[in-house]
Coordinates of C-alpha atoms in Angstrom, one line a residue:
Chain A
X763 CA 2.5 -14.1 43.5
X764 CA 0.5 -16.1 46.0
X765 CA 1.7 -19.6 45.5
X766 CA -1.0 -21.3 47.5
X767 CA -3.5 -19.9 45.1
X768 CA -2.1 -21.8 42.1
X769 CA -3.9 -24.7 40.6
X770 CA -2.2 -25.8 37.4
X771 CA 0.9 -25.4 35.3
X772 CA 0.0 -26.0 31.6
X773 CA 2.6 -26.5 28.9
X774 CA 2.3 -26.5 25.1
X775 CA 5.6 -28.2 24.3
X776 CA 6.2 -28.4 20.6
X777 CA 9.0 -29.0 18.1
X778 CA 10.4 -25.5 18.2
X779 CA 8.8 -23.7 21.1
X780 CA 7.6 -24.2 24.7
X781 CA 4.8 -22.1 26.1
X782 CA 3.7 -22.2 29.8
X783 CA 0.8 -20.9 31.7
X784 CA 0.2 -20.7 35.5
X785 CA -3.5 -20.9 36.5
X786 CA -5.1 -19.8 39.8
X787 CA -7.9 -21.6 41.5
X788 CA -10.5 -19.6 39.5
X789 CA -9.1 -20.8 36.3
X790 CA -7.5 -17.4 35.5
X791 CA -4.0 -17.1 34.1
X792 CA -1.6 -15.7 36.7
X793 CA 1.5 -15.7 34.5
X794 CA 2.5 -16.9 31.0
X795 CA 5.9 -17.6 29.4
X796 CA 7.1 -18.3 25.9
X797 CA 10.5 -19.8 25.1
X798 CA 12.2 -21.5 22.1
X799 CA 12.9 -24.6 24.2
X800 CA 11.1 -26.9 21.7
X801 CA 12.1 -30.5 21.8
X802 CA 14.3 -30.2 18.7
X803 CA 16.3 -27.4 20.4
X804 CA 17.1 -29.3 23.5
X805 CA 20.1 -31.6 24.2
X806 CA 19.5 -35.2 25.0
X807 CA 18.0 -35.6 28.4
X808 CA 17.4 -31.8 28.6
X809 CA 13.7 -31.9 29.3
X810 CA 13.8 -31.7 33.2
X811 CA 16.2 -28.7 33.0
X812 CA 13.9 -26.9 30.5
X813 CA 10.9 -27.6 32.6
X814 CA 12.7 -26.1 35.7
X815 CA 13.7 -23.0 33.7
X816 CA 10.3 -22.3 32.2
X817 CA 8.5 -22.8 35.6
X818 CA 11.1 -20.9 37.7
X819 CA 9.4 -19.5 40.7
X820 CA 6.1 -21.2 39.9
X821 CA 6.4 -24.7 41.1
X822 CA 5.2 -26.0 44.4
X823 CA 5.2 -29.7 45.2
X824 CA 1.5 -29.8 44.9
X825 CA 0.9 -27.9 41.7
X826 CA 0.0 -30.4 38.9
X827 CA 1.7 -30.0 35.5
X828 CA -0.1 -31.0 32.3
X829 CA 1.6 -30.8 28.9
X830 CA 0.6 -31.3 25.3
X831 CA 2.5 -31.4 22.0
X832 CA 5.5 -33.2 20.6
X833 CA 6.8 -33.7 24.2
X834 CA 4.6 -36.9 24.0
X835 CA 6.1 -38.1 20.8
X836 CA 8.8 -40.8 20.3
X837 CA 11.4 -38.0 20.4
X838 CA 9.8 -36.3 23.4
X839 CA 10.0 -36.9 27.1
X840 CA 7.7 -39.9 27.2
X841 CA 5.9 -41.4 24.2
X842 CA 2.1 -41.4 24.7
X843 CA 0.2 -43.4 22.1
X844 CA -2.1 -41.7 19.7
X845 CA -5.8 -41.9 20.4
X846 CA -8.0 -42.9 17.5
X847 CA -10.7 -40.5 16.2
X848 CA -13.6 -40.1 16.8
X849 CA -13.0 -38.9 20.4
X850 CA -14.7 -36.8 23.0
X851 CA -13.1 -34.4 25.4
X852 CA -13.7 -37.0 28.1
X853 CA -11.9 -39.7 26.0
X854 CA -8.9 -37.5 25.7
X855 CA -8.9 -36.6 29.4
X856 CA -9.1 -40.3 30.3
X857 CA -6.2 -41.1 28.1
X858 CA -3.8 -38.5 29.7
X859 CA -0.6 -40.3 30.6
X860 CA -0.1 -39.7 34.4
X861 CA 2.8 -42.1 34.8
X862 CA 5.2 -39.4 36.1
X863 CA 5.1 -35.9 37.7
X864 CA 4.4 -34.3 34.4
X865 CA 1.1 -35.5 32.9
X866 CA 1.0 -35.6 29.1
X867 CA -2.1 -35.3 26.7
X868 CA -2.2 -38.0 24.0
X869 CA -2.1 -36.9 20.3
X870 CA -4.9 -37.9 18.0
X871 CA -4.9 -40.1 15.0
X872 CA -7.1 -40.7 11.9
X873 CA -6.7 -44.2 10.6
X874 CA -7.2 -45.7 7.2
X875 CA -6.1 -44.5 3.8
X876 CA -6.4 -40.9 4.9
X877 CA -4.1 -41.4 7.9
X878 CA -3.4 -38.3 9.8
X879 CA -1.9 -37.3 13.1
X880 CA -1.8 -34.3 15.5
X881 CA 0.0 -33.6 18.8
X882 CA -0.8 -30.4 20.6
X883 CA -3.7 -29.0 18.4
X884 CA -6.2 -31.3 20.3
X885 CA -5.7 -29.0 23.3
X886 CA -6.7 -26.0 21.1
X887 CA -9.8 -27.9 19.9
X888 CA -10.8 -28.7 23.5
X889 CA -10.2 -25.0 24.4
X890 CA -12.4 -23.8 21.6
X891 CA -15.2 -26.1 22.8
X892 CA -14.7 -24.6 26.3
X893 CA -14.8 -21.0 25.0
X894 CA -17.7 -21.7 22.6
X895 CA -19.8 -24.7 23.8
X896 CA -22.1 -24.4 20.9
X897 CA -19.3 -25.6 18.6
X898 CA -19.8 -29.1 19.9
X899 CA -23.0 -29.4 17.9
X900 CA -21.1 -29.2 14.6
X901 CA -18.0 -27.2 13.6
X902 CA -15.0 -27.1 11.3
X903 CA -12.1 -25.8 13.4
X904 CA -9.1 -24.4 11.4
X905 CA -5.8 -24.2 13.2
X906 CA -3.3 -22.4 10.9
X907 CA 0.4 -23.1 11.5
X908 CA 3.5 -25.0 10.6
X909 CA 1.2 -28.0 10.0
X910 CA -2.3 -26.5 9.6
X911 CA -5.2 -28.7 10.9
X912 CA -8.8 -28.7 9.7
X913 CA -10.7 -30.6 12.4
X914 CA -14.3 -31.7 12.1
X915 CA -16.3 -31.7 15.3
X916 CA -19.8 -33.3 15.5
X917 CA -22.0 -34.2 18.5
X918 CA -19.2 -33.3 20.9
X919 CA -16.6 -35.4 19.2
X920 CA -13.6 -34.8 17.0
X921 CA -14.6 -36.9 14.1
X922 CA -11.6 -36.5 11.8
X923 CA -9.1 -34.0 10.6
X924 CA -6.7 -33.2 7.8
X925 CA -3.2 -31.6 7.9
X926 CA -1.8 -29.2 5.3
X927 CA 1.9 -28.4 5.4
X928 CA 1.3 -24.8 4.6
X929 CA 3.5 -23.1 7.2
X930 CA 6.4 -25.5 6.8
X931 CA 6.3 -25.3 3.0
X932 CA 6.5 -21.5 3.2
X933 CA 9.5 -21.7 5.6
X934 CA 11.5 -24.3 3.6
X935 CA 10.7 -22.6 0.2
X936 CA 11.8 -19.2 1.4
X937 CA 14.9 -20.5 3.2
X938 CA 16.1 -23.2 1.0
X939 CA 14.6 -23.0 -2.6
X940 CA 15.2 -20.8 -5.6
X941 CA 12.1 -18.8 -4.5
X942 CA 14.1 -17.5 -1.5
X943 CA 16.8 -16.2 -3.8
X944 CA 14.7 -13.6 -5.6
X945 CA 16.5 -10.2 -5.8
X946 CA 15.0 -8.0 -3.1
X947 CA 16.5 -5.1 -1.3
X948 CA 13.5 -4.3 0.8
X949 CA 9.8 -5.1 1.3
X950 CA 7.3 -3.5 -0.9
X951 CA 4.8 -1.0 0.6
X952 CA 1.9 -2.7 2.5
X953 CA -0.7 -2.0 -0.3
X954 CA 1.5 -3.8 -2.9
X955 CA 2.1 -6.7 -0.4
X956 CA -1.7 -7.0 0.2
X957 CA -2.4 -7.0 -3.5
X958 CA 0.3 -9.7 -4.0
X959 CA -1.2 -11.9 -1.3
X960 CA -4.7 -11.6 -3.0
X961 CA -3.2 -12.5 -6.4
X962 CA -1.7 -15.6 -4.9
X963 CA -4.9 -16.6 -3.2
X964 CA -6.9 -16.2 -6.5
X965 CA -4.2 -18.0 -8.6
X966 CA -4.7 -21.0 -6.3
X967 CA -8.4 -21.3 -7.4
X968 CA -7.4 -23.4 -10.4
X969 CA -6.4 -26.9 -9.0
X970 CA -5.7 -28.3 -12.5
X971 CA -2.6 -26.2 -12.6
X972 CA -1.1 -27.8 -9.5
X973 CA 0.4 -26.1 -6.5
X974 CA 3.8 -27.1 -7.7
X975 CA 3.4 -25.1 -10.9
X976 CA 1.8 -22.1 -9.1
X977 CA 4.8 -22.0 -6.8
X978 CA 7.2 -21.6 -9.7
X979 CA 5.2 -18.7 -10.9
X980 CA 6.4 -16.7 -7.9
X981 CA 9.8 -16.7 -9.7
X982 CA 8.5 -16.2 -13.3
X983 CA 6.3 -13.3 -12.4
X984 CA 9.2 -11.5 -10.7
X985 CA 11.6 -12.2 -13.7
X986 CA 8.9 -10.9 -16.1
X987 CA 8.4 -7.7 -14.1
X988 CA 4.8 -8.6 -13.2
X989 CA 5.4 -9.0 -9.4
X990 CA 7.6 -6.7 -7.2
X991 CA 10.4 -8.8 -5.6
X992 CA 9.6 -7.1 -2.3
X993 CA 6.1 -8.6 -2.4
X994 CA 7.0 -12.1 -3.6
X995 CA 6.8 -13.6 -0.1
X996 CA 3.2 -12.3 0.2
X997 CA 2.3 -13.8 -3.2
X998 CA 3.8 -17.1 -2.1
X999 CA 1.9 -16.9 1.2
X1000 CA -1.3 -16.2 -0.7
X1001 CA -0.7 -19.2 -3.0
X1002 CA -0.2 -21.6 -0.1
X1003 CA -3.0 -20.3 2.1
X1004 CA -5.3 -20.0 -0.9
X1005 CA -4.6 -23.6 -1.9
X1006 CA -5.3 -24.8 1.6
X1007 CA -8.6 -22.8 1.9
X1008 CA -9.7 -24.0 -1.6
X1009 CA -9.0 -27.6 -0.7
X1010 CA -10.4 -27.4 2.9
X1011 CA -13.6 -25.6 2.0
X1012 CA -14.2 -28.1 -0.9
X1013 CA -13.7 -31.1 1.2
X1014 CA -15.8 -29.8 4.0
X1015 CA -18.7 -28.6 1.8
X1016 CA -20.6 -31.6 2.9
X1017 CA -20.7 -30.2 6.5
X1018 CA -22.8 -27.3 5.5
X1019 CA -24.6 -27.0 8.9
X1020 CA -21.3 -26.8 10.7
X1021 CA -19.9 -23.5 12.1
X1022 CA -16.5 -22.6 10.8
X1023 CA -14.0 -21.1 13.2
X1024 CA -10.4 -20.0 12.9
X1025 CA -8.2 -20.5 15.9
X1026 CA -4.7 -19.0 16.5
X1027 CA -2.6 -15.9 16.5
X1028 CA -4.5 -12.9 15.1
X1029 CA -2.0 -12.0 12.4
X1030 CA -2.3 -15.5 10.9
X1031 CA -6.0 -16.0 11.3
X1032 CA -6.6 -12.6 9.6
X1033 CA -4.7 -13.8 6.5
X1034 CA -6.9 -16.9 6.4
X1035 CA -10.1 -14.9 6.9
X1036 CA -9.0 -12.7 3.9
X1037 CA -8.4 -15.8 1.8
X1038 CA -11.9 -17.1 2.7
X1039 CA -13.5 -13.8 1.5
X1040 CA -11.4 -13.7 -1.7
X1041 CA -12.5 -17.2 -2.6
X1042 CA -16.2 -16.2 -2.1
X1043 CA -16.8 -17.7 1.3
X1044 CA -18.0 -16.0 4.5
X1045 CA -15.0 -15.2 6.7
X1046 CA -15.2 -17.6 9.8
X1047 CA -15.3 -16.4 13.3
X1048 CA -11.8 -16.1 14.7
X1049 CA -10.6 -17.1 18.2
X1050 CA -7.2 -16.5 19.7
X1051 CA -5.0 -19.3 20.8
X1052 CA -7.1 -21.6 22.9
X1053 CA -4.4 -24.1 24.1
X1054 CA -4.4 -22.8 27.7
X1055 CA -8.1 -23.0 28.0
X1056 CA -8.0 -26.5 26.5
X1057 CA -5.3 -27.7 28.9
X1058 CA -7.2 -26.3 31.9
X1059 CA -10.3 -28.0 30.8
X1060 CA -8.6 -31.4 30.2
X1061 CA -6.9 -31.1 33.6
X1062 CA -10.3 -30.6 35.2
X1063 CA -11.9 -33.4 33.3
X1064 CA -9.1 -35.7 34.3
X1065 CA -9.4 -34.8 38.0
X1066 CA -5.8 -33.5 38.0
X1067 CA -6.7 -30.3 39.9
X1068 CA -6.7 -30.0 43.7
X1069 CA -10.2 -29.6 45.0
Chain B
X775 CA 42.1 -36.5 -30.8
X776 CA 42.5 -34.8 -34.2
X777 CA 41.9 -31.2 -33.3
X778 CA 41.5 -29.9 -36.8
X779 CA 38.5 -32.1 -37.0
X780 CA 36.5 -30.4 -34.3
X781 CA 33.6 -28.1 -35.2
X782 CA 31.9 -27.1 -31.9
X783 CA 32.1 -27.0 -28.2
X784 CA 28.6 -27.1 -26.7
X785 CA 27.9 -26.3 -23.0
X786 CA 24.8 -26.9 -20.9
X787 CA 25.7 -24.6 -18.0
X788 CA 23.1 -24.6 -15.3
X789 CA 22.7 -23.6 -11.7
X790 CA 24.4 -26.7 -10.2
X791 CA 26.2 -28.4 -13.1
X792 CA 28.2 -27.8 -16.3
X793 CA 28.1 -30.4 -19.1
X794 CA 30.3 -30.1 -22.2
X795 CA 30.4 -31.8 -25.5
X796 CA 33.0 -31.7 -28.3
X797 CA 31.7 -32.3 -31.8
X798 CA 33.5 -33.3 -35.0
X799 CA 32.7 -32.0 -38.4
X800 CA 30.2 -34.8 -39.0
X801 CA 28.2 -33.7 -36.0
X802 CA 29.3 -36.7 -33.9
X803 CA 30.3 -36.3 -30.3
X804 CA 34.1 -36.8 -29.9
X805 CA 34.2 -36.3 -26.1
X806 CA 31.8 -35.3 -23.3
X807 CA 32.4 -34.1 -19.7
X808 CA 30.2 -33.5 -16.7
X809 CA 31.2 -31.3 -13.7
X810 CA 29.5 -29.7 -10.7
X811 CA 30.8 -26.2 -11.8
X812 CA 27.2 -24.8 -12.0
X813 CA 27.0 -21.0 -11.7
X814 CA 26.0 -21.2 -8.1
X815 CA 29.1 -23.2 -7.2
X816 CA 31.6 -20.8 -8.7
X817 CA 33.3 -17.8 -7.1
X818 CA 32.6 -14.3 -8.5
X819 CA 34.4 -13.9 -11.8
X820 CA 35.0 -17.7 -11.9
X821 CA 33.4 -18.4 -15.3
X822 CA 36.5 -18.1 -17.6
X823 CA 38.5 -20.4 -15.3
X824 CA 35.7 -23.0 -15.2
X825 CA 35.4 -22.8 -19.0
X826 CA 39.1 -23.4 -19.3
X827 CA 38.9 -26.4 -17.0
X828 CA 36.0 -28.1 -18.7
X829 CA 37.4 -27.7 -22.2
X830 CA 41.0 -28.5 -21.2
X831 CA 42.7 -29.9 -24.3
X832 CA 39.7 -29.2 -26.5
X833 CA 40.0 -25.6 -27.4
X834 CA 41.6 -24.2 -30.6
X835 CA 41.3 -20.6 -31.5
X836 CA 38.9 -21.4 -34.2
X837 CA 36.5 -23.8 -32.4
X838 CA 33.2 -21.9 -31.7
X839 CA 31.6 -22.3 -28.2
X840 CA 27.9 -22.3 -27.7
X841 CA 26.3 -22.4 -24.2
X842 CA 22.8 -22.6 -22.9
X843 CA 21.3 -22.4 -19.4
X844 CA 21.6 -20.2 -16.4
X845 CA 25.0 -18.9 -17.7
X846 CA 22.8 -16.5 -19.7
X847 CA 20.9 -15.2 -16.6
X848 CA 21.4 -12.1 -14.5
X849 CA 23.7 -14.1 -12.2
X850 CA 25.5 -15.8 -15.1
X851 CA 28.4 -14.7 -17.4
X852 CA 26.3 -12.4 -19.6
X853 CA 22.6 -11.7 -19.3
X854 CA 20.8 -12.6 -22.5
X855 CA 17.2 -11.4 -22.7
X856 CA 14.4 -13.9 -22.7
X857 CA 12.7 -14.6 -26.1
X858 CA 8.9 -14.5 -26.0
X859 CA 6.9 -17.6 -27.1
X860 CA 5.8 -18.6 -29.6
X861 CA 9.2 -19.1 -31.2
X862 CA 10.7 -21.3 -34.0
X863 CA 14.1 -22.9 -33.9
X864 CA 15.2 -20.2 -36.4
X865 CA 14.0 -17.5 -34.0
X866 CA 16.1 -18.9 -31.2
X867 CA 19.2 -19.3 -33.4
X868 CA 18.8 -15.7 -34.6
X869 CA 18.7 -14.4 -31.0
X870 CA 21.8 -16.2 -29.9
X871 CA 24.1 -13.6 -28.2
X872 CA 27.4 -13.6 -30.0
X873 CA 28.8 -10.5 -28.3
X874 CA 31.9 -12.4 -27.0
X875 CA 33.9 -15.6 -27.6
X876 CA 31.3 -17.7 -25.9
X877 CA 27.9 -17.5 -27.7
X878 CA 24.9 -17.9 -25.4
X879 CA 21.4 -19.2 -26.3
X880 CA 18.5 -17.0 -25.0
X881 CA 16.0 -18.4 -22.5
X882 CA 12.3 -18.5 -23.4
X883 CA 9.5 -16.7 -21.8
X884 CA 5.7 -17.0 -21.7
X885 CA 4.1 -13.7 -20.9
X886 CA 0.8 -12.8 -19.4
X887 CA -0.9 -14.1 -16.3
X888 CA 0.6 -17.5 -16.8
X889 CA 4.1 -16.1 -16.9
X890 CA 6.8 -18.7 -17.2
X891 CA 10.5 -18.9 -18.0
X892 CA 13.1 -21.5 -19.0
X893 CA 16.8 -21.3 -19.5
X894 CA 18.6 -24.4 -20.9
X895 CA 15.6 -26.6 -21.6
X896 CA 15.0 -24.9 -25.0
X897 CA 18.1 -26.6 -26.3
X898 CA 16.6 -30.0 -25.4
X899 CA 13.3 -29.1 -27.2
X900 CA 15.3 -28.1 -30.3
X901 CA 17.3 -31.3 -29.9
X902 CA 14.2 -33.4 -29.8
X903 CA 12.9 -31.7 -32.9
X904 CA 16.3 -32.6 -34.6
X905 CA 16.1 -36.2 -33.5
X906 CA 12.3 -36.6 -34.3
X907 CA 11.4 -34.1 -37.0
X908 CA 7.8 -35.2 -37.0
X909 CA 7.3 -33.7 -33.5
X910 CA 7.3 -30.3 -35.1
X911 CA 3.7 -31.0 -36.3
X912 CA 2.4 -31.1 -32.8
X913 CA 3.9 -32.4 -29.5
X914 CA 3.9 -32.0 -25.8
X915 CA 7.5 -32.4 -24.6
X916 CA 8.0 -33.2 -21.0
X917 CA 11.4 -32.5 -19.5
X918 CA 11.5 -33.8 -15.9
X919 CA 14.0 -32.3 -13.5
X920 CA 14.6 -29.7 -10.8
X921 CA 12.1 -27.5 -12.5
X922 CA 10.1 -29.8 -14.9
X923 CA 8.9 -28.3 -18.1
X924 CA 5.9 -29.2 -20.2
X925 CA 6.4 -27.6 -23.6
X926 CA 3.7 -27.4 -26.3
X927 CA 5.1 -27.5 -29.8
X928 CA 2.8 -26.8 -32.8
X929 CA 3.7 -26.1 -36.5
X930 CA 7.4 -26.0 -35.7
X931 CA 7.1 -23.5 -32.9
X932 CA 7.3 -23.7 -29.1
X933 CA 3.9 -22.2 -28.4
X934 CA 4.0 -22.2 -24.6
X935 CA 5.2 -24.2 -21.6
X936 CA 4.6 -24.7 -17.9
X937 CA 7.0 -25.3 -15.1
X938 CA 6.5 -27.7 -12.1
X939 CA 8.9 -27.4 -9.1
X940 CA 8.8 -31.2 -8.7
X941 CA 12.5 -31.9 -8.4
X942 CA 13.3 -29.0 -6.2
X943 CA 10.3 -29.7 -3.9
X944 CA 11.5 -33.3 -3.5
X945 CA 15.0 -32.0 -2.7
X946 CA 14.1 -29.3 -0.1
X947 CA 11.4 -31.5 1.5
X948 CA 13.8 -34.5 2.1
X949 CA 16.7 -32.3 3.1
X950 CA 15.0 -29.5 5.2
X951 CA 11.5 -30.5 6.2
X952 CA 10.0 -32.9 8.8
X953 CA 9.5 -35.4 5.9
X954 CA 13.3 -35.9 5.8
X955 CA 13.4 -36.7 9.5
X956 CA 11.4 -39.9 9.3
X957 CA 13.1 -42.8 11.2
X958 CA 14.8 -45.0 8.7
X959 CA 17.9 -47.2 9.1
X960 CA 17.9 -48.4 5.5
X961 CA 16.0 -48.4 2.2
X962 CA 13.2 -51.0 1.9
X963 CA 13.5 -53.7 -0.7
X964 CA 12.8 -52.6 -4.3
X965 CA 9.4 -54.2 -4.5
X966 CA 8.2 -52.2 -1.4
X967 CA 9.7 -49.0 -2.8
X968 CA 8.0 -49.6 -6.2
X969 CA 4.7 -50.1 -4.4
X970 CA 5.2 -47.0 -2.3
X971 CA 5.8 -45.0 -5.5
X972 CA 2.7 -46.3 -7.1
X973 CA 0.6 -45.5 -3.9
X974 CA 1.9 -41.9 -4.0
X975 CA 1.0 -41.5 -7.7
X976 CA -2.5 -42.8 -7.1
X977 CA -3.0 -40.6 -4.0
X978 CA -2.3 -37.6 -6.1
X979 CA -5.3 -38.3 -8.4
X980 CA -7.6 -36.4 -6.0
X981 CA -6.8 -32.7 -6.5
X982 CA -9.4 -31.5 -3.9
X983 CA -7.1 -32.8 -1.2
X984 CA -4.3 -30.5 -2.2
X985 CA -0.6 -31.5 -2.7
X986 CA 0.2 -29.8 0.6
X987 CA -2.1 -32.3 2.5
X988 CA -0.9 -35.3 0.5
X989 CA 2.7 -34.3 1.4
X990 CA 2.0 -34.5 5.1
X991 CA 0.5 -38.0 4.6
X992 CA 4.0 -39.2 4.0
X993 CA 4.6 -38.7 7.7
X994 CA 1.2 -39.8 9.0
X995 CA 1.3 -43.1 7.1
X996 CA 4.8 -43.9 8.5
X997 CA 3.7 -43.0 12.1
X998 CA 0.5 -45.1 11.6
X999 CA 2.6 -48.1 10.4
X1000 CA 1.0 -48.0 7.0
X1001 CA 4.1 -47.1 5.1
X1002 CA 7.7 -48.5 5.6
X1003 CA 10.0 -45.6 6.6
X1004 CA 12.6 -47.0 4.1
X1005 CA 10.1 -46.5 1.3
X1006 CA 8.8 -43.0 2.3
X1007 CA 11.0 -41.2 -0.2
X1008 CA 9.5 -43.3 -3.0
X1009 CA 6.0 -42.5 -1.8
X1010 CA 6.9 -38.8 -1.7
X1011 CA 8.4 -39.0 -5.2
X1012 CA 5.2 -40.7 -6.4
X1013 CA 3.1 -37.9 -4.9
X1014 CA 5.1 -35.2 -6.6
X1015 CA 5.4 -36.9 -10.0
X1016 CA 1.8 -38.1 -9.8
X1017 CA 0.6 -34.6 -9.1
X1018 CA 2.6 -33.2 -12.0
X1019 CA 1.4 -35.8 -14.5
X1020 CA -2.2 -35.4 -13.3
X1021 CA -2.0 -31.6 -13.7
X1022 CA 0.0 -31.7 -17.0
X1023 CA -2.2 -34.3 -18.7
X1024 CA -5.3 -32.4 -17.6
X1025 CA -4.1 -29.1 -19.0
X1026 CA -2.9 -30.6 -22.2
X1027 CA -6.0 -32.7 -22.9
X1028 CA -7.0 -30.1 -25.4
X1029 CA -3.9 -31.0 -27.5
X1030 CA -5.2 -34.5 -28.3
X1031 CA -3.6 -34.8 -31.7
X1032 CA -0.2 -34.0 -30.2
X1033 CA 2.5 -36.6 -29.6
X1034 CA 3.7 -36.8 -26.0
X1035 CA 7.4 -37.4 -25.4
X1036 CA 9.5 -37.7 -22.3
X1037 CA 13.0 -36.2 -22.6
X1038 CA 15.8 -36.8 -20.1
X1039 CA 17.8 -39.3 -18.1
X1040 CA 16.4 -42.8 -18.4
X1041 CA 16.0 -43.4 -14.6
X1042 CA 13.8 -40.3 -14.3
X1043 CA 11.8 -40.6 -17.5
X1044 CA 11.0 -44.2 -16.5
X1045 CA 9.4 -43.0 -13.3
X1046 CA 7.3 -40.5 -15.3
X1047 CA 6.3 -43.2 -17.8
X1048 CA 5.1 -45.4 -14.9
X1049 CA 3.1 -42.5 -13.5
X1050 CA 1.4 -42.0 -16.8
X1051 CA 0.4 -45.7 -16.9
X1052 CA -0.8 -45.7 -13.3
X1053 CA -3.0 -42.7 -14.0
X1054 CA -4.6 -44.5 -17.0
X1055 CA -2.6 -42.8 -19.9
X1056 CA -0.5 -44.3 -22.5
X1057 CA 3.2 -44.1 -21.6
X1058 CA 4.9 -41.5 -23.8
X1059 CA 7.8 -42.3 -26.0
X1060 CA 11.1 -41.5 -24.2
X1061 CA 14.2 -39.8 -25.5
X1062 CA 17.5 -39.4 -23.7
X1063 CA 19.0 -36.0 -23.0
X1064 CA 18.8 -34.1 -26.3
X1065 CA 20.7 -30.9 -25.2
X1066 CA 23.8 -31.7 -27.2
X1067 CA 21.8 -32.4 -30.4
X1068 CA 19.9 -29.1 -29.8
X1069 CA 23.0 -27.0 -29.3
X1070 CA 24.6 -28.5 -32.4
X1071 CA 21.4 -27.7 -34.4
X1072 CA 21.2 -24.2 -33.1
X1073 CA 24.9 -23.6 -33.9
X1074 CA 24.3 -24.7 -37.4
X1075 CA 21.1 -22.6 -37.8
X1076 CA 23.0 -19.6 -36.5
X1077 CA 25.9 -20.1 -38.9
X1078 CA 28.4 -20.5 -36.0
X1079 CA 30.1 -23.5 -37.5
X1080 CA 33.1 -23.3 -39.8
X1081 CA 32.2 -24.4 -43.3

């Protein structure tokens, strides 16, 4: 690998994982790495060693490093204050903390009664704007994950966003609640699992029943032989994603002229697209993970790159 | 204790706890015990030993034993099939499984698309009907807990019910999710905790926002200095109870002539009563735990008692 051709090391450093990209001078990715060295998995003071491991063979003294995610939180390497919405890409770039060798992107905040926070997803929003510049005119960007974000972009600014705990609820309920103790020797065939997912999505249409009641139905339906135990996880996934899409599309119905786009890993965005269709909406365009493009763009806007 | 005066040993044997009552011939409680010997806490084949421990000094050959709860489930001592709603007290009494020395009350089931199940709470419903016979004419009985039940009683029958995972969601979220990792050295003063509970209840009024989004606000509000970390658990409790009461009162609005009654431990029913008031409803009458009264009544109706 020609080291003198490298221009940026970008890191998405979250709670449970650390992903790294090495860019060349043309903005193309030369190499990429994914590890489980998220901030919660590291010993105290373990950040420099983790950085050295993930960038092994990449680093030269002159290659700038830009990171986003929980690495900038109170429990991260250096706390970088949240930036209040609405914000433009230039605002975020200007607020990058460059106090040390590793520069850190600030998280974003929505103030007021509907307080919300993000750390890391802002890079994906910026990346989506780089990949599809027309989204700057008006878009709702949906970033499924542990803490799913629905971000509203208008006139080139991130106006506000809302977080759903969809991914984490699925994880804690299947690992730690009675819903994870359903009798199941094996997974059901794919057709049965697809059908269970669809049933979950459609059940979530009725908000009066409350998500908390719908969740318990995962158990009752299995006990009443109306749901295969091997498809219960898919039903639960459908309930949670369906509830998120129901709520998100309802809240964002006022942004009718905005494009809607799903950003993330294909397996997950495909589930969301299916939920949109089942609930009577057009399936949004889907983009892959745009964090790398976003970090490159922010580094450029901040003047971090060698010229 | 005059053993020849005893008439029934009643057990509420659930997932995490085992409660026992000894009744005299007048139907008065002579003694009561509470242990953590729930079915999930016992080794395989450990039921007889647990029964012996909890009834130490109580048992005579002729004292009948009646149990309700998860002890009658697939993972319990003996599986007793669910009884389909609507059911009367007489129906439940008739379906008691008397195949062995310990008789077991059947759980109840609601079939169809809104499948639901209960095991144990049926004894509390029967107990409430024994304590307040007028409730048989029409009532919504709310039994807060790990899996809260809202049971609709009409013309002396349990017509249907719905389960909310309120208690278990609170437990898994505070123990296993990011909401349990909020920085907190100590609990806030009671007034701040009461206020946080009320804020949670009121936030849950807006179903469009989804419970999953409200849950995350527990974290955002703390990070944005709009909620004391030491009151975050109360805010979360308010969100979950508020969402349950919002949904339950909405669904049951069609039963306007029914009495509404809260059944359970005073500390918990008081929180629910407060949520009712905050959401603009009259606070329901509250009853204590009525499981013992229910088991006595079922034993009588089943002809289990010595005459």
